[in-house]
Short mmCIF file of C-alpha atoms in Angstrom, two decimals:
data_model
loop_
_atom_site.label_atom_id
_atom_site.label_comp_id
_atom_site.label_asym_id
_atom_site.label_seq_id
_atom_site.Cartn_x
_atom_site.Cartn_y
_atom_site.Cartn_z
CA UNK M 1 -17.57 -35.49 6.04
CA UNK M 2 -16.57 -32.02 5.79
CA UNK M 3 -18.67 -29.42 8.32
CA UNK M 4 -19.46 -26.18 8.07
CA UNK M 5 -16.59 -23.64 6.95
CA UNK M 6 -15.81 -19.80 8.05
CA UNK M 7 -14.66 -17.72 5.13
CA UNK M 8 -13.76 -13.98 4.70
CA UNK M 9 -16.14 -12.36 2.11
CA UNK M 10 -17.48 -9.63 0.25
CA UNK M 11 -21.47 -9.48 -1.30
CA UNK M 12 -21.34 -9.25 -4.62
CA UNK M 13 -25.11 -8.92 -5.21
CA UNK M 14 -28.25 -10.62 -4.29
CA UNK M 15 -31.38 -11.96 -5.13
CA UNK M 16 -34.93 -13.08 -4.17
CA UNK M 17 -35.26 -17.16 -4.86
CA UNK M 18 -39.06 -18.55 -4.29
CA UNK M 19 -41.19 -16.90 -1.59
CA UNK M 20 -38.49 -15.94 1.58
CA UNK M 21 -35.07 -17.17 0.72
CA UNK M 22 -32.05 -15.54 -1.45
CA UNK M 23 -29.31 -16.33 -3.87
CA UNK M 24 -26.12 -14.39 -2.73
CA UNK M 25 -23.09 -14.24 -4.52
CA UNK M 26 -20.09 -13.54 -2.47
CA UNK M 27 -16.49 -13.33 -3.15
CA UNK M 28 -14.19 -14.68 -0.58
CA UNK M 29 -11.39 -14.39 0.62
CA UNK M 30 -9.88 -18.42 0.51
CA UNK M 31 -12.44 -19.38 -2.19
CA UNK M 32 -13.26 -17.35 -4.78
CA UNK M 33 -16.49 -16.54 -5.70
CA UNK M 34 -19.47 -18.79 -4.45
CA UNK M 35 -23.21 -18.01 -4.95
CA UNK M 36 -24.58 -19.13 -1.90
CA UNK M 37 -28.30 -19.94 -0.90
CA UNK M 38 -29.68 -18.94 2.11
CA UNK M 39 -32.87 -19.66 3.80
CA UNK M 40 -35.42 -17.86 5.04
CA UNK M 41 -33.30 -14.60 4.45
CA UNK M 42 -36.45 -12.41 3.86
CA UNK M 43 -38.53 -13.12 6.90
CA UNK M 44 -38.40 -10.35 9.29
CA UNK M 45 -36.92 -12.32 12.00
CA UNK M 46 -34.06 -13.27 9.87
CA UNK M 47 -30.55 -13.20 11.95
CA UNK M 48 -28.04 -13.25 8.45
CA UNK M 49 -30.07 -10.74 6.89
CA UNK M 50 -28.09 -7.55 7.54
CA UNK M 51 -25.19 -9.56 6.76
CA UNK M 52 -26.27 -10.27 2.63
CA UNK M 53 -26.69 -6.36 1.66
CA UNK M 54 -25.13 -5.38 -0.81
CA UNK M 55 -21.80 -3.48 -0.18
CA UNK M 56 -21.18 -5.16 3.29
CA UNK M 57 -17.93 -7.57 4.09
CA UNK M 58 -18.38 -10.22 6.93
CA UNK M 59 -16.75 -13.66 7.97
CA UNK M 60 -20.08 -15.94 6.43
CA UNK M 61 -20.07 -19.83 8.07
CA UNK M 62 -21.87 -22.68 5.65
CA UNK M 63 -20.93 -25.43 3.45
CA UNK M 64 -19.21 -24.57 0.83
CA UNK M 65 -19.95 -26.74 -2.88
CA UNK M 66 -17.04 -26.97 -5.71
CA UNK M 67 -20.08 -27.24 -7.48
CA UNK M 68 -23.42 -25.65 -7.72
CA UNK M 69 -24.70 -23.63 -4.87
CA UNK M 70 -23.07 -23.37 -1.32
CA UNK M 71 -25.12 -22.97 1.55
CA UNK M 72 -24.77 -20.00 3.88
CA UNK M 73 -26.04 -20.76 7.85
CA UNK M 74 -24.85 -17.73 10.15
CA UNK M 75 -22.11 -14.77 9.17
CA UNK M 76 -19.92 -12.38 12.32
CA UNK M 77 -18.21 -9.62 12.54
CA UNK M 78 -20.19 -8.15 9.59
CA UNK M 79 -18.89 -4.72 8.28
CA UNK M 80 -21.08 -2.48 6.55
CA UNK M 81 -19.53 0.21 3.77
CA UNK M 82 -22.28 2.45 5.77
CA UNK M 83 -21.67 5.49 3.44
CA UNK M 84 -21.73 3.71 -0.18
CA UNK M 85 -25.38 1.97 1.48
CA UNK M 86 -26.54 5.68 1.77
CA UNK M 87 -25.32 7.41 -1.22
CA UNK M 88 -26.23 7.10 -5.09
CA UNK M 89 -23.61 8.11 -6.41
CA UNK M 90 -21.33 6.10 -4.54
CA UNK M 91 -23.24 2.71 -4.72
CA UNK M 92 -22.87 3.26 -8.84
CA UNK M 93 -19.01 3.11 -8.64
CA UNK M 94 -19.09 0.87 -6.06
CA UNK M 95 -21.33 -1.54 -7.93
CA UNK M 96 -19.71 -1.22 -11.26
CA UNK M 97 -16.45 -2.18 -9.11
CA UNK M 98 -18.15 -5.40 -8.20
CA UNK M 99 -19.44 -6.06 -11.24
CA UNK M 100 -15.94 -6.19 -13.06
CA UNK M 101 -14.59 -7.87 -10.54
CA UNK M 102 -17.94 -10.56 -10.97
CA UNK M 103 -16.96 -10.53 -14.97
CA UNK M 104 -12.89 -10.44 -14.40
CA UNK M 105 -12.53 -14.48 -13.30
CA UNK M 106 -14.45 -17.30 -12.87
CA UNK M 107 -16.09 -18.90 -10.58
CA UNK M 108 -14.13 -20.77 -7.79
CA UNK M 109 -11.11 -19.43 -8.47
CA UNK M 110 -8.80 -18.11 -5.95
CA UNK M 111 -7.20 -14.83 -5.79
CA UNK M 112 -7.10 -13.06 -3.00
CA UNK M 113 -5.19 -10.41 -4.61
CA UNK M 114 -8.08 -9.16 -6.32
CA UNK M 115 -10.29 -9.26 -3.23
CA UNK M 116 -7.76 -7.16 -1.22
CA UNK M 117 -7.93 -4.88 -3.82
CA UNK M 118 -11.42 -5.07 -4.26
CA UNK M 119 -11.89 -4.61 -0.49
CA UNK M 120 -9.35 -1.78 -0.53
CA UNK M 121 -11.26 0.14 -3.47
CA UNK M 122 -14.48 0.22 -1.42
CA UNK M 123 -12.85 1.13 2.02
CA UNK M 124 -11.34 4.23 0.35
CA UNK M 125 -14.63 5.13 -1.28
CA UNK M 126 -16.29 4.54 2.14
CA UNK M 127 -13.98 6.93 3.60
CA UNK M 128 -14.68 9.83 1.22
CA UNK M 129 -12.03 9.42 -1.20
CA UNK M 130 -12.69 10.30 -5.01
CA UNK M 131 -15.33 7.30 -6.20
CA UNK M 132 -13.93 8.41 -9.86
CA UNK M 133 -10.41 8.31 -9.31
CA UNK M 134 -10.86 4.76 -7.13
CA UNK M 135 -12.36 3.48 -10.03
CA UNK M 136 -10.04 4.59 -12.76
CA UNK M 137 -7.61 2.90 -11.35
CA UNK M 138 -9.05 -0.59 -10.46
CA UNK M 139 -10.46 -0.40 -14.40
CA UNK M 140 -6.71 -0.19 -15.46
CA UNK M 141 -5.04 -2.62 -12.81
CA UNK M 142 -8.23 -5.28 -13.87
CA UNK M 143 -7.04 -5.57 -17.39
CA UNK M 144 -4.96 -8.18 -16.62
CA UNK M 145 -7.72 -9.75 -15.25
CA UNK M 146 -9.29 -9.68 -18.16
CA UNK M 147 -5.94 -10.73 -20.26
CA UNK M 148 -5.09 -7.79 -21.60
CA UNK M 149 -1.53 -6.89 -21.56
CA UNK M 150 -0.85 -3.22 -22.85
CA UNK M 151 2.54 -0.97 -21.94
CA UNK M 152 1.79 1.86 -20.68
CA UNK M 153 4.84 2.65 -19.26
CA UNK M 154 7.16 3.26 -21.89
CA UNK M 155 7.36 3.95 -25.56
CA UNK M 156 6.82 0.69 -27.41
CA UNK M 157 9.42 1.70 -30.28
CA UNK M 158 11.82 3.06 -28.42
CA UNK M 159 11.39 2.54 -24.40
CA UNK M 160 11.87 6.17 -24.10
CA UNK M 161 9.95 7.78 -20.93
CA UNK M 162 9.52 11.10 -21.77
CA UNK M 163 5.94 12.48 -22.19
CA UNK M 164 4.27 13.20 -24.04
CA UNK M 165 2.82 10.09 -25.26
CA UNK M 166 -0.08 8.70 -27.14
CA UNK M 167 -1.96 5.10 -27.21
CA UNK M 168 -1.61 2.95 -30.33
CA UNK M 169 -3.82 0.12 -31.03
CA UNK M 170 -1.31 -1.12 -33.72
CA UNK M 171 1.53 -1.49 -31.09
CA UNK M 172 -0.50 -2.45 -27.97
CA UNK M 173 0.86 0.70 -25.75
CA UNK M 174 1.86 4.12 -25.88
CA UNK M 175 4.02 5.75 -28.49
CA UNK M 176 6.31 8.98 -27.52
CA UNK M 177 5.96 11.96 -29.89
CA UNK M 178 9.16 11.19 -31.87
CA UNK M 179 7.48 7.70 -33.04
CA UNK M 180 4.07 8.78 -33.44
CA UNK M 181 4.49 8.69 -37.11
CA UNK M 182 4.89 5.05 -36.63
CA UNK M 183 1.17 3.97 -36.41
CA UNK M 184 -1.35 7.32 -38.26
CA UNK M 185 -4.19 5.54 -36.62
CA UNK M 186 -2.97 6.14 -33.21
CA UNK M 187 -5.75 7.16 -30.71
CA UNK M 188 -5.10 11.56 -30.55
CA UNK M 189 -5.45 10.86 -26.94
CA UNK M 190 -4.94 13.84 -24.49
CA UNK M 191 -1.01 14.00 -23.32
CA UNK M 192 -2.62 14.54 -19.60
CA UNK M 193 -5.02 11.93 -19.39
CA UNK M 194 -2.64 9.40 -20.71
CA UNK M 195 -0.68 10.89 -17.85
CA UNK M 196 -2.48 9.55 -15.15
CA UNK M 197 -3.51 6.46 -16.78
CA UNK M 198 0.23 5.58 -16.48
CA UNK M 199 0.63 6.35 -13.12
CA UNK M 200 -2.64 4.49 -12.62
CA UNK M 201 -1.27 1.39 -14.08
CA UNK M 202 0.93 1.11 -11.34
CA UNK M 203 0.54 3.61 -8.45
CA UNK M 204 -0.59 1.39 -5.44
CA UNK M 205 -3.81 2.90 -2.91
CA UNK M 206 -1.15 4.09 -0.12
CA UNK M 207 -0.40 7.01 -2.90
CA UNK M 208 -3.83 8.37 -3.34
CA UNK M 209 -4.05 11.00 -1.08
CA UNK M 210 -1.31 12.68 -3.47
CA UNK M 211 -3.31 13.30 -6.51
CA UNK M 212 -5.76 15.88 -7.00
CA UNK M 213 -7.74 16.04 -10.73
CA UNK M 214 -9.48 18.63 -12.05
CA UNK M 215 -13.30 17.61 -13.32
CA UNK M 216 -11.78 18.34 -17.28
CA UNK M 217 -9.22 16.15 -17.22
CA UNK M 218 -11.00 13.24 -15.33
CA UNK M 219 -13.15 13.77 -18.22
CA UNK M 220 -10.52 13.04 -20.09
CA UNK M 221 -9.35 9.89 -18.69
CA UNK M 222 -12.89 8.72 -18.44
CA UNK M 223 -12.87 8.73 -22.46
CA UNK M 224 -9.41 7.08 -22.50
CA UNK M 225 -10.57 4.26 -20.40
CA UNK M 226 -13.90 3.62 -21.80
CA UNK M 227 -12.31 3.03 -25.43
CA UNK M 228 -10.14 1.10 -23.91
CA UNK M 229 -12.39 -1.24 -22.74
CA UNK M 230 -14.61 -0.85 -25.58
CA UNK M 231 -11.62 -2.07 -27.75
CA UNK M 232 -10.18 -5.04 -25.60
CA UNK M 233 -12.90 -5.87 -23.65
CA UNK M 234 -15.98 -5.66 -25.01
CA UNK M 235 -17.88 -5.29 -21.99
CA UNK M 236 -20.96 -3.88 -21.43
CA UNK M 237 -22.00 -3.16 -17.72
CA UNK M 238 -25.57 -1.77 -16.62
CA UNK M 239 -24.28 -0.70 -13.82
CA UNK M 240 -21.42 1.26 -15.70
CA UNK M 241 -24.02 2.77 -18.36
CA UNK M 242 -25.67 3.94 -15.02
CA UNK M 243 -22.54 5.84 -13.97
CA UNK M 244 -22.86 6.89 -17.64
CA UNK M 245 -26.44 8.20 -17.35
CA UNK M 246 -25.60 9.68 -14.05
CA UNK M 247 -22.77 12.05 -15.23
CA UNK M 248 -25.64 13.84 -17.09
CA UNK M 249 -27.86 14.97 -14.32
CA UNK M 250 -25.47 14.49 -11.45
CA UNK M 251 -24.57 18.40 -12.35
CA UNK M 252 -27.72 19.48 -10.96
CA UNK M 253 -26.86 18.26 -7.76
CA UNK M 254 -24.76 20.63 -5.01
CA UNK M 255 -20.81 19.67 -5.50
CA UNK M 256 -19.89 16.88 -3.80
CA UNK M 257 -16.86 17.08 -1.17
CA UNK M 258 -14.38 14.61 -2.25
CA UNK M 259 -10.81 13.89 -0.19
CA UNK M 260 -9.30 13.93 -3.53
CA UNK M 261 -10.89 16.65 -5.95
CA UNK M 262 -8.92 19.65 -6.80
CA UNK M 263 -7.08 20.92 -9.30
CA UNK M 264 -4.57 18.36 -11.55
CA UNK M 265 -2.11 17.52 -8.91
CA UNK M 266 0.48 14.62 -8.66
CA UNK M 267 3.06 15.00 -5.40
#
C-alpha cells in the first residue's frame, strides 16, 4: 500500500467544508492539480493552516487519490507571496492568474511547465514587478493551454515581419499593412499594442526588466487581449471582471511604484 507522498505545490484557492475542516485545491508540481481535504484546518491550534492561504507555495505531505479527493496531513518549507497577501491590487492579478491556470487543464494532469511558469508569474509580482504586464503575458503564452493556436509572429499571407501589423480573425494571426486588404473585417487594432503582444507571445520572464509601458498603451493591449479571449475563449472570470471593476476606482488611489512602469520602452 502506497504511504503518504511529498509534493511541490501551489494553493489555488480554498474553502470551508462542514464545521472546522477545508477543501484546498493545489497545483503541484509532479501531479497536477489535486483538491485536497484537510482536517481540522480551521481550529485555532491548527499546524497546516498557514500553509493553505491563498497565494502561498509549500512542499504539502498526504495521500494523494487519482480519484476524488486527496488528503493533505502536514506541509514544510512553506513560502508565502507575503506582498500579493497584503495588497488588493495585487491579489486580483494574482488570482485571476490562478484562476486561468485552474480553467487552462484538467484535473490530474501533469505539466510542470505551466506551474514553473505559474510560480514564476507570482514571484515577479511578489517582487514588485508590473502585476499588468506579468499578466499580459501569461494570458497570451496560456492560449495554448486553452488550444488556441494564433501567429502572431509573422504576416499570415506573406511571412513578412515588418510592422505594422493588424489581427485578423479570418486568417487566425496578424496581417502586415500590404495584405490588410485581404480580410475588411480585420480587428483596427493599435500597431503598438499588437507590438507587445508579439513580443509577449514569446519573450521569456528573464527579459522583463527591459520593457517599460506607458498606462495608454497598456490600455491598449488590455483591449487587444480581452477580445481575444472573448473570441477564442469564451471565458468569463470573476476574478478578472474584478480587475475590470478595479481599473475604475483604482485611479483614486496614490500611483503605485511598479519595477516596470514608465514610458513605452523595449531594450
Amino acid at each position: 500500500m502506497r504511504g503518504p507522498q511529498e509534493v511541490n505545490g501551489i494553493v489555488l484557492f480554498s474553502r470551508n467544508y462542514r464545521e472546522s475542516d477545508k477543501l484546498v485545491k493545489i497545483f503541484t508540481e509532479s501531479s497536477g492539480k489535486r483538491m485536497f481535504f484537510v482536517r481540522h484546518a480551521n481550529k485555532k491550534n491548527s499546524q497546516i493552516n498557514s500553509a493553505i492561504q491563498p497565494f502561498t507555495q509549500a512542499n504539502y505531505i498526504g495521500d494523494l487519490k487519482e480519484e476524488g479527493l486527496s488528503f493533505l496531513n502536514s506541509a514544510k518549507d512553506i513560502h508565502p507571496f507575503f506582498a500579493i497577501q497584503q495588497d488588493i491590487f495585487l491579489s486580483a492579478y494574482a488570482t485571476y492568474i490562478l484562476n486561468l491556470s485552474d480553467a487552462a487543464i484538467d484535473d490530474n494532469v501533469y505539466d510542470p511547465f505551466l506551474f514553473g511558469f505559474i510560480k514564476d508569474s507570482l514571484t515577479l509580482i511578489d517582487e514588485g514587478y508590473d502585476a499588468e504586464i506579468i499578466t499580459n503575458i501569461f494570458e497570451i503564452q496560456l492560449l495554448q493551454r486553452f488550444g488556441i493556436q494564433l501567429n502572431f509572429s509573422s504576416c499570415a499571407i506573406c511571412g513578412s515581419q515588418e510592422e505594422p501589423f493588424d489581427f485578423s480573425d479570418k486568417y487566425h494571426g496578424v496581417l502586415c499593412q500590404k495584405h490588410w486588404s485581404m480580410d475588411d473585417r480585420r480587428f483596427h487594432y493599435s500597431p503598438r499594442a499588437l507590438h507587445f503582444i508579439r513580443l509577449f507571445n514569446h519573450i521569456s520572464f528573464e527579459q522583463i526588466k527591459s520593457i517599460n509601458l506607458s498606462d495608454e498603451t497598456k490600455q491598449y493591449i488590455r483591449q487587444v487581449i480581452d477580445s481575444i479571449y472573448e473570441e477564442y475563449v469564451g471565458l468569463h472570470l470573476k476574478s478578472k471582471k474584478f480587475i475590470d471593476d478595479m481599473q475604475n476606482w483604482k485611479e483614486m488611489m496614490p500611483k503605485r511604484e511598479n519595477k516596470i512602469d514608465k514610458q513605452d520602452n523595449t531594450n
